[in-house]
Short mmCIF file of C-alpha atoms in Angstrom, two decimals:
data_model
loop_
_atom_site.label_atom_id
_atom_site.label_comp_id
_atom_site.label_asym_id
_atom_site.label_seq_id
_atom_site.Cartn_x
_atom_site.Cartn_y
_atom_site.Cartn_z
CA UNK A 1 -44.53 43.47 166.34
CA UNK A 2 -45.96 42.97 169.84
CA UNK A 3 -47.41 46.46 169.71
CA UNK A 4 -49.26 45.67 166.47
CA UNK A 5 -50.61 42.40 167.88
CA UNK A 6 -51.71 44.10 171.12
CA UNK A 7 -53.37 46.94 169.21
CA UNK A 8 -55.19 44.44 167.00
CA UNK A 9 -56.47 42.49 170.04
CA UNK A 10 -57.71 45.69 171.72
CA UNK A 11 -59.46 46.75 168.50
CA UNK A 12 -61.16 43.36 168.18
CA UNK A 13 -62.32 43.41 171.80
CA UNK A 14 -63.83 46.90 171.45
CA UNK A 15 -65.50 45.94 168.18
CA UNK A 16 -66.93 42.74 169.65
CA UNK A 17 -68.19 44.61 172.71
CA UNK A 18 -70.02 47.24 170.67
CA UNK A 19 -71.60 44.54 168.50
CA UNK A 20 -72.74 42.61 171.56
CA UNK A 21 -74.19 45.69 173.28
CA UNK A 22 -76.51 46.55 170.39
CA UNK A 23 -79.98 45.08 170.65
CA UNK A 24 -82.32 46.56 168.09
CA UNK A 25 -85.02 43.89 168.27
CA UNK A 26 -85.17 42.63 171.82
CA UNK A 27 -87.77 40.06 172.78
CA UNK A 28 -89.11 40.54 176.30
CA UNK A 29 -89.01 37.30 178.30
CA UNK A 30 -89.97 38.30 181.84
CA UNK A 31 -89.55 40.83 184.64
CA UNK A 32 -88.04 39.89 187.99
CA UNK A 33 -89.62 42.16 190.60
CA UNK A 34 -87.92 42.95 193.90
CA UNK A 35 -89.26 44.19 197.23
CA UNK A 36 -88.22 47.65 198.35
CA UNK A 37 -84.56 47.77 199.48
CA UNK A 38 -84.05 44.08 198.66
CA UNK A 39 -81.76 42.35 196.21
CA UNK A 40 -83.31 38.89 196.62
CA UNK A 41 -85.98 37.58 194.26
CA UNK A 42 -88.72 35.17 195.31
CA UNK A 43 -88.81 31.47 194.48
CA UNK A 44 -91.54 32.22 191.90
CA UNK A 45 -88.93 34.04 189.82
CA UNK A 46 -86.43 31.27 190.44
CA UNK A 47 -88.93 28.94 188.75
CA UNK A 48 -89.21 31.34 185.79
CA UNK A 49 -85.42 31.40 185.46
CA UNK A 50 -85.33 27.59 185.67
CA UNK A 51 -87.81 27.48 182.79
CA UNK A 52 -85.59 29.84 180.77
CA UNK A 53 -82.57 27.64 181.49
CA UNK A 54 -84.44 24.47 180.51
CA UNK A 55 -85.80 26.00 177.28
CA UNK A 56 -83.34 28.57 175.93
CA UNK A 57 -84.15 30.44 172.70
CA UNK A 58 -83.15 28.46 169.61
CA UNK A 59 -81.60 31.31 167.62
CA UNK A 60 -78.08 32.60 168.31
CA UNK A 61 -77.97 35.61 170.58
CA UNK A 62 -77.59 36.75 174.16
CA UNK A 63 -79.61 37.53 177.25
CA UNK A 64 -79.96 41.19 178.22
CA UNK A 65 -80.64 42.05 181.86
CA UNK A 66 -81.90 45.61 182.10
CA UNK A 67 -82.62 47.70 185.19
CA UNK A 68 -83.87 51.29 185.23
CA UNK A 69 -82.78 53.78 187.89
CA UNK A 70 -84.86 56.93 188.28
CA UNK A 71 -82.82 59.96 187.24
CA UNK A 72 -84.47 62.20 189.88
CA UNK A 73 -83.29 61.28 193.36
CA UNK A 74 -83.68 63.15 196.67
CA UNK A 75 -79.90 63.24 197.16
CA UNK A 76 -76.63 62.03 195.69
CA UNK A 77 -76.36 59.43 198.49
CA UNK A 78 -79.77 57.98 197.58
CA UNK A 79 -78.80 57.88 193.89
CA UNK A 80 -75.54 56.11 194.75
CA UNK A 81 -77.41 53.58 196.94
CA UNK A 82 -80.02 52.91 194.22
CA UNK A 83 -77.31 52.30 191.61
CA UNK A 84 -75.53 49.94 194.02
CA UNK A 85 -78.81 48.10 194.70
CA UNK A 86 -79.51 47.89 190.96
CA UNK A 87 -76.12 46.23 190.44
CA UNK A 88 -76.83 43.74 193.24
CA UNK A 89 -80.21 42.84 191.74
CA UNK A 90 -78.76 42.26 188.29
CA UNK A 91 -75.84 40.30 189.76
CA UNK A 92 -78.22 37.98 191.65
CA UNK A 93 -79.88 36.98 188.38
CA UNK A 94 -76.56 36.69 186.55
CA UNK A 95 -75.13 34.50 189.35
CA UNK A 96 -78.23 32.30 189.35
CA UNK A 97 -77.96 31.75 185.61
CA UNK A 98 -74.20 31.16 185.64
CA UNK A 99 -74.39 28.69 188.52
CA UNK A 100 -77.12 26.85 186.60
CA UNK A 101 -74.72 26.68 183.63
CA UNK A 102 -76.84 28.83 181.32
CA UNK A 103 -75.05 28.63 178.00
CA UNK A 104 -75.80 31.94 176.24
CA UNK A 105 -73.84 35.13 176.92
CA UNK A 106 -75.39 37.46 179.49
CA UNK A 107 -75.15 41.24 179.14
CA UNK A 108 -76.41 43.69 181.75
CA UNK A 109 -77.41 47.29 181.32
CA UNK A 110 -78.38 49.77 184.03
CA UNK A 111 -80.25 52.72 182.62
CA UNK A 112 -79.77 55.78 184.84
CA UNK A 113 -82.17 58.17 183.11
CA UNK A 114 -85.52 56.55 183.84
CA UNK A 115 -88.47 58.78 184.61
CA UNK A 116 -90.33 56.15 186.65
CA UNK A 117 -89.58 54.19 189.79
CA UNK A 118 -89.39 50.49 188.96
CA UNK A 119 -87.88 47.72 191.07
CA UNK A 120 -87.71 45.02 188.44
CA UNK A 121 -85.04 43.62 186.18
CA UNK A 122 -86.33 43.14 182.65
CA UNK A 123 -84.97 40.07 180.88
CA UNK A 124 -84.81 40.27 177.09
CA UNK A 125 -83.47 37.98 174.37
CA UNK A 126 -81.36 39.71 171.75
CA UNK A 127 -80.83 37.67 168.61
CA UNK A 128 -77.69 38.28 166.61
CA UNK A 129 -78.32 39.94 163.27
CA UNK A 130 -77.49 37.76 160.28
CA UNK A 131 -74.34 39.69 159.41
CA UNK A 132 -73.09 39.65 163.02
CA UNK A 133 -73.14 35.86 163.21
CA UNK A 134 -70.77 35.64 160.24
CA UNK A 135 -68.02 37.93 161.55
CA UNK A 136 -64.59 36.35 161.30
CA UNK A 137 -61.07 37.41 162.08
CA UNK A 138 -58.76 37.37 159.07
CA UNK A 139 -55.65 35.25 159.35
CA UNK A 140 -52.57 36.21 157.41
CA UNK A 141 -50.87 33.54 155.32
CA UNK A 142 -47.50 35.14 156.10
CA UNK A 143 -47.92 35.01 159.87
CA UNK A 144 -44.87 35.68 161.99
CA UNK A 145 -44.19 34.77 165.57
CA UNK A 146 -45.14 37.76 167.76
CA UNK A 147 -42.79 36.66 170.54
CA UNK A 148 -39.69 37.71 168.55
#
């Protein structure tokens, strides 16, 4: 019985993750631009994030932080460094929002097949589709204790 319950929980978590990661109609909010080799954003962008925190979108959804890494790099070491720096840049924004108690879920995506060099994190709002907001987990009337 534990195996069935564990399998069901894993299935639900994978299903929820794939639903959350889809963003067919994203609304661009802003871009946070970084200086070369830096993972710190200026106070100007802090003000933009404060505005987002003070006035969150009204519809249900999540924030998508997206960074593009150029697929053509001079070496594997440079590619590894740029992916590491991309993660740091996205994490700085995520940390800022979380510490400011931003209420919506935050998803990040690093795209590693970009054809251009860009040092900005794009912030998008992804609204839940109507059918996604009404997903529910079925509860059996004949539930049994899974600790047996």
